[in-house]
Short mmCIF file of C-alpha atoms in Angstrom, two decimals:
data_model
loop_
_atom_site.label_atom_id
_atom_site.label_comp_id
_atom_site.label_asym_id
_atom_site.label_seq_id
_atom_site.Cartn_x
_atom_site.Cartn_y
_atom_site.Cartn_z
CA MET A 1 -23.96 33.25 -69.97
CA ARG A 2 -20.62 33.55 -69.01
CA ASN A 3 -21.92 36.27 -66.16
CA HIS A 4 -24.25 33.51 -64.81
CA ARG A 5 -21.49 30.69 -64.70
CA ALA A 6 -19.03 33.36 -62.89
CA ASN A 7 -21.72 33.73 -60.19
CA ILE A 8 -21.80 29.90 -59.73
CA ARG A 9 -20.36 29.46 -55.96
CA SER A 10 -17.70 26.67 -55.89
CA ALA A 11 -17.61 24.21 -53.08
CA PHE A 12 -15.80 20.85 -51.88
CA THR A 13 -17.36 17.61 -53.89
CA LEU A 14 -18.02 14.65 -51.50
CA ILE A 15 -15.08 12.76 -52.70
CA GLU A 16 -13.05 16.06 -51.96
CA LEU A 17 -14.17 16.13 -48.86
CA LEU A 18 -13.88 12.54 -47.70
CA VAL A 19 -10.07 13.13 -48.85
CA VAL A 20 -9.64 15.96 -46.50
CA ILE A 21 -11.26 14.28 -43.52
CA ALA A 22 -8.92 11.29 -44.06
CA ILE A 23 -6.28 13.41 -44.25
CA ILE A 24 -7.03 15.04 -40.69
CA GLY A 25 -7.41 11.84 -39.33
CA VAL A 26 -3.87 10.37 -40.55
CA LEU A 27 -2.49 13.56 -39.00
CA VAL A 28 -4.11 13.36 -35.64
CA GLY A 29 -3.10 9.72 -35.63
CA LEU A 30 0.40 10.55 -36.21
CA LEU A 31 -0.04 13.64 -33.58
CA LEU A 32 -1.73 11.77 -30.98
CA PRO A 33 1.21 9.33 -29.86
CA ALA A 34 3.39 12.15 -29.72
CA VAL A 35 1.18 14.41 -27.55
CA GLN A 36 0.81 11.13 -25.17
CA SER A 37 4.52 10.76 -24.98
CA ALA A 38 4.99 14.37 -24.36
CA ARG A 39 2.83 14.11 -21.59
CA GLU A 40 4.08 11.04 -19.95
CA ALA A 41 7.60 12.49 -20.33
CA SER A 42 6.27 15.59 -18.24
CA ARG A 43 4.89 12.97 -15.54
CA ARG A 44 7.88 11.26 -15.39
CA MET A 45 9.82 14.31 -14.59
CA THR A 46 7.49 15.45 -12.18
CA CYS A 47 7.61 11.77 -10.76
CA SER A 48 11.54 12.06 -10.58
CA ASN A 49 11.52 15.39 -8.79
CA LYS A 50 9.15 14.06 -6.12
CA LEU A 51 11.61 11.12 -5.43
CA LYS A 52 14.52 13.91 -5.58
CA GLN A 53 12.48 15.76 -2.72
CA ILE A 54 12.08 12.31 -0.48
CA GLY A 55 15.70 11.74 -1.12
CA LEU A 56 16.51 15.29 0.01
CA ALA A 57 14.43 15.26 2.99
CA SER A 58 15.86 12.03 3.99
CA HIS A 59 19.56 13.45 3.88
CA ASN A 60 18.30 16.60 5.95
CA PHE A 61 16.58 14.37 8.52
CA GLU A 62 19.80 12.23 8.59
CA LEU A 63 21.83 15.43 9.39
CA VAL A 64 19.40 16.34 12.39
CA HIS A 65 18.79 12.73 13.77
CA LYS A 66 22.20 11.01 12.79
CA GLY A 67 20.31 8.55 11.00
CA LEU A 68 17.95 7.73 8.17
CA PRO A 69 14.29 7.54 8.80
CA MET A 70 13.07 4.61 10.39
CA LEU A 71 10.81 2.44 8.30
CA GLY A 72 8.49 3.00 11.05
CA GLU A 73 7.62 2.78 14.77
CA ALA A 74 6.91 -0.95 15.26
CA GLN A 75 3.95 -1.68 17.49
CA GLU A 76 3.07 1.98 17.12
CA GLY A 77 2.00 2.39 13.60
CA GLY A 78 4.05 5.82 12.34
CA HIS A 79 5.57 5.45 8.86
CA TRP A 80 8.79 7.18 7.71
CA SER A 81 6.84 9.50 5.26
CA ALA A 82 5.53 10.80 8.54
CA PHE A 83 8.92 11.39 10.01
CA ILE A 84 10.41 13.41 6.77
CA LEU A 85 7.14 15.72 6.93
CA PRO A 86 9.11 18.81 8.19
CA TYR A 87 11.71 18.36 5.58
CA LEU A 88 9.10 18.53 3.11
CA GLU A 89 7.43 21.57 4.13
CA GLN A 90 4.82 19.88 6.09
CA SER A 91 5.58 21.26 9.53
CA ALA A 92 2.19 22.09 10.22
CA THR A 93 0.58 18.28 9.67
CA PHE A 94 3.84 16.70 11.43
CA GLU A 95 2.79 18.76 14.58
CA ARG A 96 -0.64 17.41 14.75
CA LEU A 97 0.47 13.79 14.82
CA SER A 98 0.83 11.89 18.06
CA PHE A 99 3.64 9.27 17.55
CA GLY A 100 3.40 6.63 20.45
CA SER A 101 0.36 4.64 21.64
CA VAL A 102 -2.14 6.40 19.47
CA ASN A 103 -4.59 4.41 16.88
CA TRP A 104 -3.90 5.20 13.16
CA ALA A 105 -7.63 4.18 12.67
CA ALA A 106 -11.00 3.42 14.48
CA SER A 107 -12.74 0.52 15.21
CA VAL A 108 -15.68 2.29 12.99
CA ALA A 109 -15.44 4.27 10.02
CA ARG A 110 -15.25 7.81 11.04
CA GLU A 111 -16.79 10.54 8.80
CA ASP A 112 -15.46 13.07 11.04
CA ALA A 113 -11.92 13.10 11.36
CA GLU A 114 -10.03 16.51 10.86
CA LEU A 115 -6.50 17.60 11.72
CA GLY A 116 -7.67 20.17 13.76
CA SER A 117 -9.51 17.80 15.93
CA ALA A 118 -9.21 17.32 19.63
CA SER A 119 -9.05 13.84 19.43
CA PRO A 120 -5.47 12.51 18.67
CA GLU A 121 -6.74 9.67 17.15
CA LEU A 122 -9.10 11.58 14.56
CA ARG A 123 -6.05 13.87 13.88
CA GLN A 124 -4.05 10.82 12.80
CA ILE A 125 -6.76 9.52 10.66
CA ALA A 126 -7.36 13.05 9.26
CA ALA A 127 -3.50 13.15 8.33
CA CYS A 128 -3.83 9.52 6.44
CA GLN A 129 -6.54 11.01 4.55
CA MET A 130 -4.69 14.00 3.28
CA VAL A 131 -3.34 14.44 -0.49
CA ILE A 132 0.31 15.09 0.19
CA GLU A 133 1.76 15.61 -3.38
CA ALA A 134 4.84 14.53 -2.72
CA TYR A 135 3.99 10.80 -2.18
CA LYS A 136 1.90 10.53 -5.22
CA CYS A 137 3.17 9.98 -8.99
CA PRO A 138 0.84 11.62 -11.59
CA SER A 139 1.42 8.39 -13.89
CA SER A 140 -0.59 6.26 -11.07
CA VAL A 141 -3.96 5.13 -11.94
CA MET A 142 -4.21 4.55 -8.10
CA GLN A 143 -5.34 8.04 -7.02
CA GLY A 144 -7.84 7.38 -4.19
CA PRO A 145 -9.25 7.67 -1.65
CA VAL A 146 -9.73 4.05 -0.87
CA PHE A 147 -11.92 2.75 2.21
CA ASP A 148 -8.84 0.83 3.80
CA ALA A 149 -9.55 -1.89 6.26
CA SER A 150 -6.95 -3.03 8.41
CA CYS A 151 -5.68 -6.81 8.83
CA TYR A 152 -6.32 -6.69 12.09
CA SER A 153 -9.13 -8.83 13.34
CA PRO A 154 -11.81 -7.52 13.86
CA PRO A 155 -10.55 -4.75 11.23
CA TRP A 156 -10.28 -1.35 11.98
CA PHE A 157 -10.84 1.28 9.38
CA VAL A 158 -9.88 4.59 7.80
CA SER A 159 -12.92 5.61 5.09
CA ARG A 160 -11.16 7.66 2.87
CA ARG A 161 -7.32 6.82 2.67
CA GLU A 162 -4.92 8.22 0.23
CA PRO A 163 -2.53 5.77 -1.41
CA ALA A 164 1.08 6.50 -1.92
CA ASN A 165 3.65 5.58 -4.85
CA TYR A 166 6.77 5.68 -3.22
CA LEU A 167 8.36 3.09 -0.78
CA GLY A 168 11.51 2.47 1.23
CA VAL A 169 14.12 0.03 0.05
CA VAL A 170 13.97 -2.61 2.98
CA THR A 171 15.84 -5.42 1.38
CA GLY A 172 17.45 -6.79 -1.65
CA ILE A 173 17.24 -10.40 -0.34
CA GLN A 174 13.78 -11.00 1.15
CA PRO A 175 10.91 -11.55 -1.19
CA ASN A 176 8.02 -11.17 1.05
CA ASP A 177 7.16 -9.22 4.14
CA TRP A 178 6.35 -12.46 5.97
CA LYS A 179 5.61 -11.65 9.95
CA PRO A 180 6.15 -12.93 13.13
CA GLN A 181 3.36 -15.61 13.82
CA PHE A 182 2.94 -15.12 17.84
CA GLY A 183 2.50 -11.43 18.14
CA TRP A 184 3.85 -9.46 21.24
CA GLY A 185 7.04 -10.48 23.08
CA ARG A 186 8.31 -12.97 20.23
CA PRO A 187 11.70 -13.22 21.06
CA ASN A 188 13.42 -15.00 18.02
CA ARG A 189 13.33 -14.23 14.11
CA ALA A 190 9.77 -14.02 12.66
CA THR A 191 8.21 -17.37 11.04
CA TRP A 192 5.30 -17.44 9.03
CA GLY A 193 3.43 -19.86 6.33
CA PRO A 194 2.38 -23.58 6.74
CA ASP A 195 6.50 -24.63 6.14
CA ARG A 196 7.64 -22.44 9.01
CA THR A 197 10.22 -20.72 6.70
CA PRO A 198 12.36 -18.82 8.80
CA THR A 199 12.91 -15.20 7.72
CA LEU A 200 14.09 -11.91 9.29
CA HIS A 201 12.84 -9.37 11.27
CA HIS A 202 12.97 -6.00 9.39
CA SER A 203 15.42 -4.54 11.80
CA GLU A 204 17.84 -7.24 10.58
CA LEU A 205 17.24 -6.91 7.16
CA ASP A 206 19.87 -5.58 4.44
CA GLY A 207 18.18 -2.23 2.74
CA MET A 208 18.77 1.27 3.61
CA ILE A 209 15.17 1.88 5.37
CA ILE A 210 14.73 -0.64 8.18
CA THR A 211 13.57 -0.25 11.93
CA ARG A 212 15.67 -0.64 15.13
CA PRO A 213 15.57 -3.88 16.95
CA PRO A 214 12.41 -4.86 18.63
CA GLU A 215 13.33 -3.75 21.85
CA LYS A 216 14.15 -0.23 20.54
CA ALA A 217 11.58 -0.16 17.66
CA ARG A 218 9.00 2.75 19.41
CA ILE A 219 10.10 6.25 19.25
CA SER A 220 9.73 6.16 22.81
CA GLN A 221 12.82 3.74 23.13
CA GLY A 222 15.22 6.00 21.26
CA GLY A 223 14.15 7.93 18.35
CA MET A 224 12.94 8.00 14.76
CA ASP A 225 16.27 7.15 13.48
CA GLY A 226 17.17 3.69 11.52
CA ALA A 227 20.23 3.04 9.60
CA LYS A 228 23.08 5.46 8.99
CA PHE A 229 24.78 6.43 6.03
CA ARG A 230 28.19 5.06 7.54
CA ASP A 231 26.18 1.61 7.44
CA VAL A 232 26.24 1.84 3.55
CA THR A 233 29.51 0.36 2.56
CA ASP A 234 28.22 -0.58 -0.89
CA GLY A 235 28.39 3.12 -1.61
CA LEU A 236 25.53 5.58 -1.59
CA ALA A 237 25.34 5.80 -5.54
CA ASN A 238 25.07 1.98 -6.03
CA THR A 239 22.42 1.59 -3.24
CA LEU A 240 18.65 2.34 -3.73
CA MET A 241 17.00 4.16 -0.71
CA PHE A 242 13.44 4.73 -2.26
CA GLY A 243 11.20 3.63 -5.36
CA GLU A 244 8.06 3.85 -7.10
CA VAL A 245 5.03 1.54 -6.46
CA GLU A 246 1.62 1.13 -8.00
CA PRO A 247 -0.86 -0.23 -5.57
CA ASP A 248 -3.35 -2.94 -6.82
CA PHE A 249 -6.48 -0.89 -7.79
CA ILE A 250 -8.83 -3.76 -8.12
CA HIS A 251 -7.69 -5.60 -4.82
CA SER A 252 -8.18 -2.22 -3.08
CA ILE A 253 -11.90 -2.08 -4.27
CA GLU A 254 -12.48 -5.72 -3.72
CA SER A 255 -10.97 -5.54 0.13
CA SER A 256 -12.97 -2.24 0.76
CA ARG A 257 -16.02 -3.86 0.12
CA GLN A 258 -15.13 -7.12 2.14
CA GLU A 259 -14.34 -5.08 5.20
CA ASN A 260 -12.36 -8.05 6.92
CA GLN A 261 -9.08 -9.06 7.17
CA ASN A 262 -6.60 -7.93 4.12
CA THR A 263 -3.82 -10.15 4.46
CA GLY A 264 -1.74 -10.27 1.35
CA ARG A 265 -3.02 -7.01 -0.23
CA LYS A 266 -0.66 -4.78 -2.09
CA ASP A 267 -1.38 -1.68 -0.51
CA HIS A 268 0.85 0.95 -0.19
CA TRP A 269 0.23 4.19 2.30
CA ALA A 270 1.73 7.12 3.47
CA ILE A 271 1.93 8.84 7.32
CA GLY A 272 0.96 6.04 9.46
CA GLY A 273 -1.09 2.78 9.66
CA ASP A 274 -3.02 0.42 11.94
CA ASP A 275 -1.29 -2.79 10.64
CA PHE A 276 1.96 -1.75 11.22
CA ASP A 277 1.03 -1.11 15.16
CA ASN A 278 0.25 -4.76 15.52
CA TRP A 279 2.74 -7.30 16.93
CA GLU A 280 6.26 -6.54 16.09
CA GLY A 281 5.33 -4.28 13.10
CA THR A 282 3.20 -6.70 10.79
CA ASP A 283 2.98 -5.55 7.02
CA TRP A 284 5.90 -3.69 6.43
CA SER A 285 4.59 -3.61 2.78
CA GLU A 286 2.60 -0.73 3.76
CA GLN A 287 5.57 1.53 3.38
CA GLY A 288 8.64 -0.63 2.12
CA GLY A 289 9.59 -3.01 -0.77
CA SER A 290 12.14 -5.33 -1.78
CA THR A 291 14.64 -5.80 -4.88
CA ALA A 292 14.32 -9.40 -4.40
CA VAL A 293 11.45 -8.95 -6.53
CA ALA A 294 11.31 -8.10 -10.07
CA ILE A 295 10.22 -4.54 -11.19
CA ASN A 296 6.38 -4.62 -12.27
CA TYR A 297 6.11 -8.33 -11.12
CA LYS A 298 3.00 -9.77 -12.68
CA ARG A 299 -0.12 -9.72 -10.48
CA PRO A 300 -1.00 -13.54 -9.38
CA ASP A 301 -3.83 -15.24 -11.31
CA ASP A 302 -5.60 -16.16 -8.16
CA VAL A 303 -7.63 -13.70 -7.24
CA ARG A 304 -7.95 -14.96 -3.56
CA PHE A 305 -4.60 -13.25 -2.10
CA SER A 306 -3.18 -15.28 0.96
CA ASP A 307 0.06 -14.18 2.89
CA ALA A 308 0.79 -17.98 2.68
CA SER A 309 1.27 -17.70 -1.36
CA PRO A 310 4.84 -17.11 -2.22
CA GLU A 311 3.43 -15.58 -5.53
CA TRP A 312 1.34 -12.78 -3.65
CA ALA A 313 4.08 -12.16 -1.02
CA ALA A 314 6.41 -11.52 -3.64
CA TYR A 315 3.84 -9.35 -5.52
CA GLU A 316 2.89 -7.43 -2.18
CA VAL A 317 6.64 -6.24 -1.88
CA SER A 318 7.35 -5.61 -5.44
CA PHE A 319 8.28 -2.15 -6.91
CA GLY A 320 6.74 -0.88 -10.48
CA SER A 321 5.30 1.72 -12.03
CA ASN A 322 2.88 3.09 -15.01
CA HIS A 323 5.95 4.64 -16.76
CA PRO A 324 6.77 2.12 -19.69
CA GLY A 325 9.64 0.01 -19.26
CA GLY A 326 10.27 0.34 -15.43
CA ALA A 327 10.20 2.19 -12.32
CA GLN A 328 12.24 5.16 -10.78
CA PHE A 329 14.19 5.09 -7.91
CA CYS A 330 16.44 7.29 -5.70
CA ALA A 331 19.85 6.40 -4.72
CA GLY A 332 21.57 7.03 -1.29
CA ASP A 333 23.47 9.75 -2.80
CA GLY A 334 20.11 11.42 -3.81
CA SER A 335 20.25 10.65 -7.52
CA VAL A 336 17.23 9.70 -9.61
CA ARG A 337 16.66 7.43 -12.43
CA LEU A 338 14.30 5.12 -14.09
CA ILE A 339 15.22 1.42 -13.70
CA SER A 340 14.57 -1.31 -16.74
CA ASP A 341 11.87 -3.79 -15.81
CA SER A 342 14.11 -5.76 -17.64
CA ILE A 343 17.51 -5.34 -15.38
CA ASP A 344 19.25 -8.58 -14.11
CA ALA A 345 17.84 -9.98 -11.31
CA LYS A 346 21.09 -10.50 -9.18
CA LEU A 347 22.12 -6.81 -9.94
CA PHE A 348 18.91 -5.54 -9.10
CA SER A 349 18.83 -7.54 -6.02
CA ALA A 350 22.55 -6.37 -5.33
CA LEU A 351 21.35 -2.50 -5.43
CA GLY A 352 18.47 -3.03 -2.58
CA THR A 353 21.42 -4.00 -0.14
CA ARG A 354 23.32 -1.50 1.85
CA ASN A 355 26.54 -3.73 2.94
CA GLY A 356 26.54 -6.78 0.65
CA SER A 357 30.28 -5.78 -0.55
CA GLU A 358 28.81 -5.77 -4.53
CA THR A 359 31.28 -3.41 -5.67
CA ASP A 360 31.12 -5.06 -9.10
CA SER A 361 27.59 -3.93 -9.49
CA PRO A 362 27.14 -0.23 -10.33
CA MET A 363 24.09 1.38 -10.67
CA PRO A 364 22.57 1.17 -14.23
CA GLU A 365 22.66 4.28 -16.59
#
């Protein structure tokens, strides 16, 4: 009898099995947030390194051109992110671009755009469709590609455009990118909206990444350089140069389907665009942002976007990210840090101006 009992195989009871499963579940529950936190920390570090690369590339650009990269060539369409390509080990792409009066989109969606094409227009479109890792945050949900229709009427298209996650800091005082109402040859400052609110041309704004005045805003009129480091009298360490942004994913899908005017879209792109070559350089929010708007500014509840809406206009130029608590920025001295989305509005505004004399507004740690 003893031998028979000795040969009986021991096993878990149902209760014991359930206890083990419960313990494993608790351990996984405890471990998962730590794993996710570690992954986000890694993504944030990668993002920080990309902003650092952009800042260093801009410093090298300034050494060569004696000025920071322009926000873009107004009336022509090239973006600052195209101008610094040679300093990001992307010279081959840069050399295929044709700055000047060459379209960055087509009147119909082209599926044959290649960087090696004989057509300058198709090369421009192909560059806009390239995945350039230096301009993409790994934490972003907006990975693309996106069917992009410009705000020109009728719109022009880039069928597989890659979103960007980094903008130049254009201003610390203007909470919108309101544009000239009267197109070519406008002699005065821009006005827009039903109340004719006076605003500044982007060459007159106060950030580090701006354009030249309208009569010099094309590369053919003098080069690709904008503000100078000597213009940053607030101190390079206390002035923001580039920052993170999260394009509106849902809105981009809606606009892609509509294939019509896209005024008010929170869309952000690299290399060039058909909107910035209209008028005196419209829609600078494609490649620039404002610190006059809170970080991670809430998307307006009204799904019908409009440039006449102050809320949509502010949302369009706002910085933000998917990193918990704020967004990362590169200052004029090349340093990169996360700025909390609870930062004092007056301080954040001051950090976006290059010469506002805010000596009592140091960069937050």
